[in-house]
Every structure is written in structure tokens, then in C-alpha cells.
Coordinates of N, CA, C and O in Angstrom, one line a residue:
M1 N 157.4 137.6 88.7 CA 157.2 137.9 87.5 C 156.7 137.5 87.0 O 155.7 137.4 86.1
T2 N 157.0 136.2 86.9 CA 156.5 134.4 85.8 C 154.6 134.7 85.1 O 154.3 134.4 85.0
K3 N 154.2 134.6 87.3 CA 153.2 134.3 87.1 C 152.5 135.7 87.0 O 151.1 135.9 85.9
F4 N 152.8 136.6 86.8 CA 152.0 138.1 86.6 C 151.7 137.7 84.7 O 151.1 138.4 84.6
L5 N 152.9 137.6 84.3 CA 153.5 137.9 82.9 C 152.5 136.6 82.2 O 152.0 136.9 80.6
L6 N 152.5 135.5 83.1 CA 151.8 134.2 82.5 C 150.0 134.3 82.5 O 149.0 134.7 81.2
A7 N 149.8 135.0 83.4 CA 148.3 135.5 83.4 C 148.2 136.4 82.3 O 146.7 136.7 81.7
V8 N 149.1 137.6 82.0 CA 148.6 138.5 81.6 C 148.3 138.0 79.7 O 147.8 138.5 78.7
H9 N 149.8 137.2 79.4 CA 149.4 136.9 78.3 C 148.2 135.8 77.8 O 147.7 135.5 77.3
V10 N 147.8 135.1 79.1 CA 146.3 134.4 79.0 C 145.3 135.2 79.2 O 144.2 134.3 77.8
L11 N 144.9 135.7 79.4 CA 144.2 136.8 79.5 C 144.1 137.7 78.4 O 143.2 137.8 77.3
A12 N 145.2 137.8 77.6 CA 145.5 138.7 76.3 C 144.5 137.5 75.3 O 144.3 138.4 74.0
A13 N 145.3 136.0 75.2 CA 144.8 135.4 74.4 C 143.2 135.0 74.3 O 142.5 135.5 73.2
I14 N 143.2 135.4 75.4 CA 141.7 135.2 75.7 C 140.4 136.4 74.8 O 139.5 136.3 74.6
I15 N 141.2 137.2 75.3 CA 140.0 138.7 75.4 C 140.0 139.3 74.1 O 139.8 139.4 73.1
A16 N 141.2 139.2 73.5 CA 141.5 139.7 72.0 C 141.6 138.4 70.9 O 141.6 138.5 69.9
V17 N 142.0 136.9 70.6 CA 141.8 135.9 70.1 C 140.8 135.1 70.1 O 139.7 135.3 68.7
G18 N 140.0 135.9 70.9 CA 138.9 134.8 71.4 C 137.3 135.5 70.2 O 136.9 135.1 69.7
P19 N 137.3 137.1 70.2 CA 136.8 137.9 69.7 C 137.1 137.7 68.5 O 136.2 137.8 67.5
I20 N 138.2 137.2 67.4 CA 138.8 137.3 66.0 C 137.6 136.1 65.8 O 137.7 136.3 64.8
T21 N 138.1 135.1 66.5 CA 137.4 133.7 66.5 C 136.0 133.9 65.9 O 136.0 133.1 64.9
V22 N 135.9 134.2 66.8 CA 134.1 134.4 67.0 C 133.7 135.4 65.7 O 132.9 134.5 65.0
A23 N 134.2 136.3 65.4 CA 133.6 137.4 64.4 C 133.9 137.4 63.0 O 133.3 136.9 61.9
A24 N 135.5 136.4 63.3 CA 135.1 135.7 62.0 C 135.1 134.9 61.3 O 134.8 134.9 59.9
S25 N 134.3 133.7 61.9 CA 133.6 132.7 62.0 C 133.1 133.1 61.2 O 131.5 132.8 60.5
M26 N 131.5 134.0 61.8 CA 130.5 135.1 61.5 C 130.5 135.6 60.9 O 129.4 135.7 59.6
F27 N 131.9 135.8 60.1 CA 131.5 137.4 59.2 C 131.0 136.6 57.9 O 130.4 137.2 57.3
P28 N 131.4 135.9 57.2 CA 130.9 134.7 55.9 C 129.4 134.2 56.0 O 128.7 135.0 54.9
P29 N 129.0 133.4 56.7 CA 127.4 133.5 56.3 C 126.6 134.9 56.6 O 125.6 134.7 56.0
S30 N 127.2 135.4 57.5 CA 126.5 137.3 57.9 C 126.8 138.1 56.3 O 125.8 138.5 55.9
A31 N 127.9 137.5 55.6 CA 128.0 138.5 54.3 C 126.8 138.1 53.3 O 126.7 138.5 52.4
R32 N 127.3 136.6 53.3 CA 126.2 136.0 52.5 C 124.6 136.6 52.6 O 124.1 136.7 51.9
K33 N 124.3 136.6 53.5 CA 122.7 136.7 54.1 C 122.7 138.2 53.4 O 121.7 138.8 52.9
A34 N 123.9 139.0 53.4 CA 123.7 140.5 53.7 C 123.7 141.1 51.7 O 123.2 141.4 51.1
L35 N 124.8 139.8 51.5 CA 124.9 139.6 49.7 C 123.4 139.8 48.9 O 122.7 140.3 48.1
A36 N 122.4 138.4 50.2 CA 121.5 138.2 49.2 C 120.3 139.0 49.9 O 119.0 139.4 48.6
A37 N 120.3 139.8 50.9 CA 119.3 140.8 51.0 C 120.0 142.4 50.8 O 120.5 143.4 51.6
P38 N 120.4 143.3 49.4 CA 121.1 144.4 49.6 C 120.3 145.8 49.8 O 121.1 146.6 50.7
D39 N 119.1 145.7 50.5 CA 117.8 146.4 51.1 C 118.0 146.1 52.4 O 117.8 147.3 53.0
D40 N 119.0 145.0 53.4 CA 118.8 145.6 54.7 C 120.0 146.1 55.4 O 121.0 145.5 55.4
P41 N 119.7 147.4 55.5 CA 120.7 147.4 56.1 C 121.1 147.2 57.3 O 122.6 147.5 58.2
R42 N 120.6 146.2 58.4 CA 121.2 146.1 59.5 C 122.1 144.6 59.1 O 123.4 144.5 60.2
A43 N 121.9 143.8 57.5 CA 122.7 142.9 57.4 C 124.3 143.8 57.5 O 124.9 143.6 57.7
L44 N 124.3 144.7 56.3 CA 125.4 145.7 56.2 C 126.2 145.6 57.7 O 127.0 145.9 57.8
E45 N 125.1 146.2 58.5 CA 126.0 146.9 59.7 C 126.5 145.7 60.7 O 127.4 146.2 61.6
T46 N 126.1 144.6 60.3 CA 125.9 143.8 61.3 C 127.9 143.4 60.6 O 128.6 142.5 61.0
V47 N 128.1 142.8 58.9 CA 129.1 143.0 58.0 C 129.7 143.9 58.6 O 131.2 143.6 59.1
R48 N 129.4 145.2 58.7 CA 130.3 146.0 59.0 C 131.0 146.0 60.5 O 132.1 145.5 60.6
L49 N 130.2 145.7 61.3 CA 130.9 145.6 62.9 C 131.6 144.3 62.9 O 132.5 144.4 63.8
L50 N 131.3 143.1 62.8 CA 132.1 141.9 62.6 C 133.8 142.1 61.8 O 134.6 141.9 62.3
H51 N 133.6 143.3 61.7 CA 135.0 143.4 60.3 C 135.4 143.9 61.4 O 137.0 143.7 61.6
R52 N 135.2 145.3 62.3 CA 135.8 145.8 62.7 C 136.1 145.7 64.0 O 137.0 145.4 64.5
I53 N 135.4 144.7 64.4 CA 136.0 143.8 65.6 C 137.3 142.5 64.9 O 138.0 143.1 66.0
C54 N 137.3 142.0 63.9 CA 138.2 141.6 63.8 C 139.7 142.3 63.8 O 141.0 142.0 63.7
R55 N 139.3 143.4 63.0 CA 140.4 144.7 63.0 C 141.1 144.9 64.3 O 142.7 145.1 64.1
V56 N 140.0 145.5 65.0 CA 140.5 146.0 66.4 C 141.3 144.9 67.1 O 142.5 145.2 67.6
Y57 N 140.5 144.0 67.6 CA 141.2 143.1 67.8 C 142.2 142.7 67.6 O 143.2 141.8 68.3
A58 N 142.5 142.2 66.1 CA 143.6 142.1 65.8 C 144.6 142.9 66.7 O 146.2 142.0 67.0
G59 N 145.3 143.8 66.3 CA 145.8 144.7 66.7 C 146.2 144.8 68.5 O 147.1 144.4 68.9
I60 N 145.3 144.6 69.1 CA 144.7 144.4 70.6 C 145.6 142.5 70.5 O 146.7 142.8 71.7
G61 N 145.3 141.8 69.8 CA 146.3 140.9 69.6 C 147.9 140.4 69.8 O 148.1 139.7 70.1
I62 N 147.9 141.9 69.2 CA 149.4 142.2 69.6 C 150.3 141.6 70.4 O 151.8 141.1 71.3
A63 N 149.3 141.9 71.8 CA 149.7 142.1 73.4 C 150.2 140.1 73.2 O 151.2 139.3 74.5
V64 N 149.0 139.5 73.0 CA 149.6 138.2 73.5 C 151.0 137.2 72.5 O 151.7 136.8 73.6
P65 N 151.6 137.9 71.2 CA 153.3 137.0 71.7 C 154.1 137.8 72.2 O 155.1 137.1 72.9
V66 N 153.4 138.8 72.8 CA 154.6 140.3 72.9 C 154.7 139.7 74.8 O 155.8 139.1 75.6
F67 N 153.3 139.0 75.3 CA 153.6 138.5 77.2 C 154.0 137.5 76.6 O 154.9 136.8 78.0
G68 N 153.6 136.3 75.7 CA 153.9 135.2 75.9 C 155.8 134.9 75.6 O 156.5 134.2 76.3
I69 N 156.3 136.0 74.6 CA 157.8 135.9 74.9 C 158.7 136.4 76.1 O 159.6 135.5 76.3
A70 N 157.6 137.2 76.9 CA 158.4 137.6 78.2 C 157.9 136.5 79.1 O 158.9 136.2 80.2
T71 N 157.2 135.9 79.1 CA 156.5 134.6 79.5 C 158.0 133.2 79.8 O 158.6 132.9 80.5
A72 N 158.3 133.1 78.3 CA 159.2 132.2 77.9 C 159.9 132.7 78.6 O 160.6 131.3 78.7
S73 N 161.0 134.3 78.1 CA 162.2 134.3 78.9 C 162.3 133.7 80.6 O 163.5 133.1 80.6
S74 N 160.9 134.1 80.9 CA 161.5 134.1 82.2 C 161.3 133.0 83.1 O 162.0 132.6 83.6
M75 N 160.6 132.3 82.1 CA 160.6 130.6 82.7 C 161.9 130.0 82.0 O 161.6 128.9 82.5
G76 N 162.9 130.2 81.2 CA 163.9 129.5 80.6 C 163.1 128.8 79.1 O 164.1 127.5 79.5
V77 N 162.1 128.8 78.8 CA 161.7 128.0 77.5 C 161.8 128.3 76.6 O 161.6 127.3 75.5
M78 N 162.7 129.8 75.9 CA 162.7 129.4 75.0 C 163.1 129.3 73.7 O 163.1 129.0 72.4
G79 N 164.0 127.9 74.2 CA 164.4 127.0 73.1 C 163.8 125.7 72.9 O 164.5 124.9 72.5
D80 N 163.0 125.4 73.7 CA 161.8 124.4 73.6 C 161.4 123.9 72.5 O 160.4 124.7 72.0
A81 N 161.0 123.0 72.1 CA 160.4 122.8 70.9 C 159.4 123.1 70.2 O 158.8 123.7 69.5
W82 N 158.6 122.8 71.5 CA 157.0 122.8 71.8 C 156.9 124.7 71.8 O 155.4 125.0 71.5
L83 N 157.6 125.3 72.5 CA 157.7 126.6 71.8 C 157.5 127.3 70.6 O 157.0 128.6 70.2
I84 N 158.7 126.9 70.4 CA 159.5 126.8 69.1 C 158.2 126.6 67.8 O 157.4 127.9 66.5
V85 N 157.4 125.7 68.1 CA 156.8 125.2 67.1 C 155.1 126.5 67.1 O 154.3 126.8 66.4
S86 N 155.0 126.6 68.6 CA 154.1 127.3 68.5 C 153.9 129.2 68.5 O 153.2 129.4 67.9
M87 N 155.2 129.4 68.5 CA 155.8 130.9 67.6 C 155.4 130.8 66.0 O 154.8 131.6 65.8
A88 N 156.1 129.3 65.4 CA 155.5 129.1 64.3 C 154.2 129.8 64.0 O 154.2 130.0 62.7
L89 N 153.5 128.5 64.5 CA 152.2 128.5 64.3 C 151.8 129.8 64.6 O 150.4 130.5 63.7
T90 N 151.8 130.7 65.1 CA 151.3 132.1 65.7 C 151.5 133.1 64.9 O 150.9 133.8 64.1
V91 N 153.0 132.6 64.0 CA 152.9 133.7 63.0 C 152.5 133.6 62.5 O 151.6 134.4 61.3
A92 N 151.9 132.0 61.7 CA 151.1 131.8 60.3 C 149.6 131.7 60.7 O 149.3 132.6 59.7
A93 N 149.5 132.3 62.2 CA 147.9 132.6 62.7 C 147.9 134.0 62.1 O 146.8 134.5 61.2
A94 N 148.9 135.2 62.4 CA 148.6 136.2 62.3 C 149.2 137.0 61.1 O 148.3 137.4 59.6
I95 N 149.9 135.6 60.1 CA 149.7 136.0 58.7 C 148.2 135.5 57.9 O 148.1 136.6 56.5
V96 N 147.9 134.9 58.2 CA 146.6 134.2 57.4 C 145.5 135.2 58.1 O 144.6 135.5 57.0
L97 N 145.3 135.7 59.5 CA 144.8 136.5 59.2 C 145.0 137.9 58.9 O 143.9 138.3 58.0
V98 N 145.9 138.4 58.6 CA 146.0 140.0 58.0 C 146.6 140.1 56.5 O 146.2 141.1 55.7
V99 N 146.5 138.6 55.8 CA 147.1 138.0 54.3 C 146.1 137.9 54.1 O 144.8 137.9 52.5
L100 N 144.8 137.1 54.5 CA 144.4 136.3 53.6 C 142.2 136.8 54.4 O 141.8 136.0 53.7
V101 N 142.5 136.8 55.5 CA 141.4 137.4 55.9 C 140.8 138.5 56.1 O 139.8 139.2 55.7
L102 N 140.6 139.2 56.4 CA 140.6 140.8 57.0 C 140.6 141.4 55.0 O 140.1 142.2 55.6
P103 N 141.5 141.7 54.2 CA 141.5 141.6 53.2 C 140.6 141.3 52.8 O 139.8 142.3 51.8
R104 N 140.1 140.0 52.8 CA 138.9 139.0 52.5 C 137.8 140.0 52.9 O 136.7 140.6 52.3
Q105 N 137.5 140.6 53.9 CA 136.3 141.1 54.7 C 136.4 142.2 54.3 O 135.6 142.4 53.9
E106 N 137.1 142.9 53.9 CA 137.2 144.5 53.5 C 136.4 144.6 52.5 O 135.6 145.0 52.0
T107 N 136.7 144.1 51.0 CA 136.2 143.8 49.6 C 135.5 143.3 50.0 O 134.4 143.7 48.9
I108 N 134.5 142.5 50.6 CA 132.9 142.0 50.8 C 132.3 143.1 51.1 O 131.3 143.0 51.0
Q109 N 132.7 143.3 52.4 CA 132.0 144.2 52.9 C 131.9 145.5 51.9 O 130.8 146.3 51.8
E110 N 133.0 146.2 51.1 CA 132.4 147.1 49.7 C 131.3 146.3 49.1 O 130.4 146.8 48.8
T111 N 131.1 145.4 48.4 CA 130.6 144.4 47.7 C 129.3 144.8 48.5 O 128.4 144.9 47.8
V112 N 128.6 144.0 49.8 CA 127.9 144.5 50.4 C 127.1 146.1 49.7 O 126.4 146.1 49.9
A113 N 128.0 147.4 50.6 CA 128.1 148.5 50.8 C 127.2 148.6 49.5 O 126.5 149.8 49.8
E114 N 128.0 148.2 48.4 CA 128.0 148.7 47.2 C 126.3 148.6 46.7 O 125.7 148.6 45.8
G115 N 125.9 147.0 47.0 CA 124.5 146.0 47.0 C 125.2 145.5 45.5 O 124.2 145.3 44.8
A116 N 126.0 144.9 45.3 CA 126.5 144.5 44.0 C 127.0 143.1 44.2 O 127.7 142.9 44.5
A117 N 125.4 142.3 44.3 CA 126.2 141.4 44.3 C 126.3 140.2 43.2 O 125.5 140.8 42.0
S118 N 127.0 139.3 43.5 CA 127.3 138.2 42.2 C 127.5 136.9 42.4 O 127.9 136.5 43.7
G119 N 127.7 135.8 41.8 CA 128.3 134.4 42.3 C 129.7 134.3 42.3 O 129.6 133.4 43.5
A120 N 130.4 135.4 41.9 CA 131.7 135.2 42.5 C 131.6 135.5 43.9 O 132.8 135.4 44.2
D121 N 131.2 136.7 44.2 CA 130.5 137.2 45.8 C 130.6 135.7 46.6 O 131.3 135.5 47.9
R122 N 129.8 134.9 46.2 CA 129.6 133.5 47.0 C 130.6 133.1 47.2 O 130.8 132.6 48.1
A123 N 131.4 132.8 45.8 CA 132.7 131.9 45.5 C 133.8 132.5 47.0 O 134.2 132.1 47.2
T124 N 133.5 134.0 46.9 CA 134.8 134.8 47.7 C 133.7 134.6 49.3 O 135.1 134.4 50.2
T125 N 132.7 134.4 49.4 CA 132.5 133.9 51.2 C 132.8 132.3 51.4 O 133.5 131.8 52.2
V126 N 133.1 131.4 50.3 CA 132.8 130.4 50.8 C 135.0 130.0 51.0 O 135.0 129.4 52.1
Q127 N 135.3 131.2 49.8 CA 136.9 130.5 50.1 C 137.6 131.7 51.6 O 138.1 131.2 52.5
L128 N 136.8 132.7 51.8 CA 136.6 132.8 53.5 C 136.6 132.6 54.3 O 137.2 132.0 55.4
A129 N 136.3 131.7 54.2 CA 135.3 130.7 55.3 C 136.1 129.8 55.5 O 136.8 129.3 56.9
M130 N 137.4 129.0 54.7 CA 138.0 128.6 55.0 C 139.4 129.2 55.2 O 140.1 128.5 56.2
F131 N 139.4 130.4 55.2 CA 141.2 130.9 55.0 C 140.6 131.3 56.6 O 141.3 130.9 57.9
T132 N 139.4 131.5 57.2 CA 138.5 131.6 59.2 C 139.0 130.7 59.2 O 139.5 130.3 60.4
G133 N 139.2 129.1 59.0 CA 139.0 127.7 59.8 C 140.2 127.7 59.8 O 140.9 127.4 60.8
I134 N 141.2 127.5 58.4 CA 142.7 127.6 59.0 C 143.3 128.5 60.2 O 144.0 128.1 61.0
F135 N 142.5 129.9 60.3 CA 143.0 131.2 60.7 C 143.0 130.1 62.4 O 143.7 129.8 63.4
N136 N 141.2 129.6 62.7 CA 141.0 129.2 63.6 C 141.6 127.4 64.3 O 142.2 127.4 65.4
L137 N 142.1 126.9 63.2 CA 143.0 125.8 63.1 C 143.7 125.9 63.8 O 144.5 125.1 64.8
L138 N 145.0 127.4 63.5 CA 146.2 127.4 63.9 C 146.1 127.4 65.2 O 146.7 127.3 66.0
W139 N 145.4 128.4 65.4 CA 145.1 129.1 67.1 C 144.5 128.1 68.5 O 144.9 127.8 69.2
A140 N 143.7 126.8 67.8 CA 143.1 125.9 68.6 C 144.3 124.5 68.5 O 144.5 124.2 70.0
T141 N 145.4 124.5 67.8 CA 146.8 124.0 67.6 C 148.1 124.8 68.7 O 148.2 123.7 69.7
V142 N 148.2 126.1 68.4 CA 148.6 126.7 69.4 C 147.9 126.2 70.9 O 149.0 126.4 72.2
T143 N 146.3 126.6 71.1 CA 146.3 126.0 72.3 C 146.5 125.1 73.3 O 146.8 124.8 74.1
V144 N 146.1 124.3 72.5 CA 146.8 122.6 72.7 C 147.9 122.2 72.9 O 148.5 122.3 74.4
L145 N 148.8 122.8 72.4 CA 150.4 123.5 72.4 C 151.0 124.2 73.6 O 151.6 123.4 74.2
M146 N 150.0 124.8 74.2 CA 150.6 125.9 75.4 C 149.6 124.9 76.7 O 150.9 124.9 77.7
I147 N 148.9 124.2 76.4 CA 148.9 122.9 77.5 C 149.2 121.7 77.9 O 149.7 121.4 78.9
V148 N 149.3 121.2 76.3 CA 149.6 120.1 76.8 C 151.7 119.7 77.3 O 152.1 119.4 77.7
R149 N 152.0 121.1 75.5 CA 153.9 121.3 76.9 C 154.3 120.2 76.7 O 154.7 119.7 77.6
P150 N 154.5 119.7 75.6 CA 156.1 118.5 75.6 C 156.7 118.4 76.6 O 156.9 119.4 76.0
G151 N 157.4 117.7 77.4 CA 158.6 117.7 78.4 C 158.0 118.5 79.7 O 159.1 119.2 80.2
S152 N 156.1 118.4 79.8 CA 156.6 119.7 81.0 C 156.6 118.7 82.5 O 156.8 117.6 82.0
T153 N 157.5 119.6 82.7 CA 156.8 119.0 84.5 C 156.3 119.0 85.2 O 156.1 118.8 86.8
T154 N 154.7 119.6 84.8 CA 153.7 120.2 85.5 C 152.9 118.4 86.1 O 151.7 118.2 86.1
G155 N 153.3 117.7 85.1 CA 152.6 116.1 85.1 C 151.2 116.1 84.3 O 150.2 115.0 84.4
A156 N 151.0 117.3 83.8 CA 149.9 117.2 83.0 C 149.7 116.1 81.1 O 151.1 116.0 80.5

């Protein structure tokens, strides 16, 4: 059962978190392009699509910690420091996504749809890129911790 839970946990991480990191990273430059060309319907559709990917996969991403906790419980490692740090970083990444990234994407998407670009919009996309980078860095750190697992008996 542990192998099954681990496989689902890893697949969920790849399938859910991967698209969020890519789409969220593509959003700020795509938004800048759309803000610079308010008459380009393709640019607006790109921004909408990237935001939709982030929103939908964020919901699917809930499976990652659910199966991660189930896997850790079956392995008996719930109290290990690397896992506790990983869970804390996962919570931090979720907060960054839900509180800092998705709402800013929504605001920028609305601005692009209205065709009302301003200097503040560029600053907003730069700030969004920073928060997206923080989100991606948190997930990269969690991934490294999951692979290295300090104190692991796998010999890695």
C-alpha cells in the first residue's frame, strides 16, 4: 500500500504542481505583452488560459499533501524533521499561491480585458513575477527535501 500511495503522491505532484509552476511563470510576461497590445485578442486569451490553468491545477494540487501525509503515515516518518519542514514549506507555497499569486493574476486579467494599461500594471506584473518565483522556489526546496530526506536509509 505504501508504494501505491507514494506513486500517487509523486504523480499528483508532477501532474498538478508542474503545470502551475510553468503557467504561473509564463503569466507575467504574457500579461505584459497583453497590456502592451490591448487590441490583440490572442494575448488576452493567453492570459486567461494561464490563469485558468493555475486555478484548476491548484484545486487538483490538494491531492499532493493528502497522499503525501498518507504515505508518510504508512512509512512511519510523520515526526521526521525533513517531513515537518517539507509540510511547512508546502503550506507556505499554498499560501503564496492562494493569497499572493492567484488574486494578482485575476486583477491583471481583468485589467487586460478592460484594455486599461498603466505604469502601475507593469509594477504589478513585476511583483507577481516575484511572488511566482517564491512559490516556485518553495516547491523546488520541498522537492529536494523529498529526494534527499536527511536521515534516510536509502543511501542517497
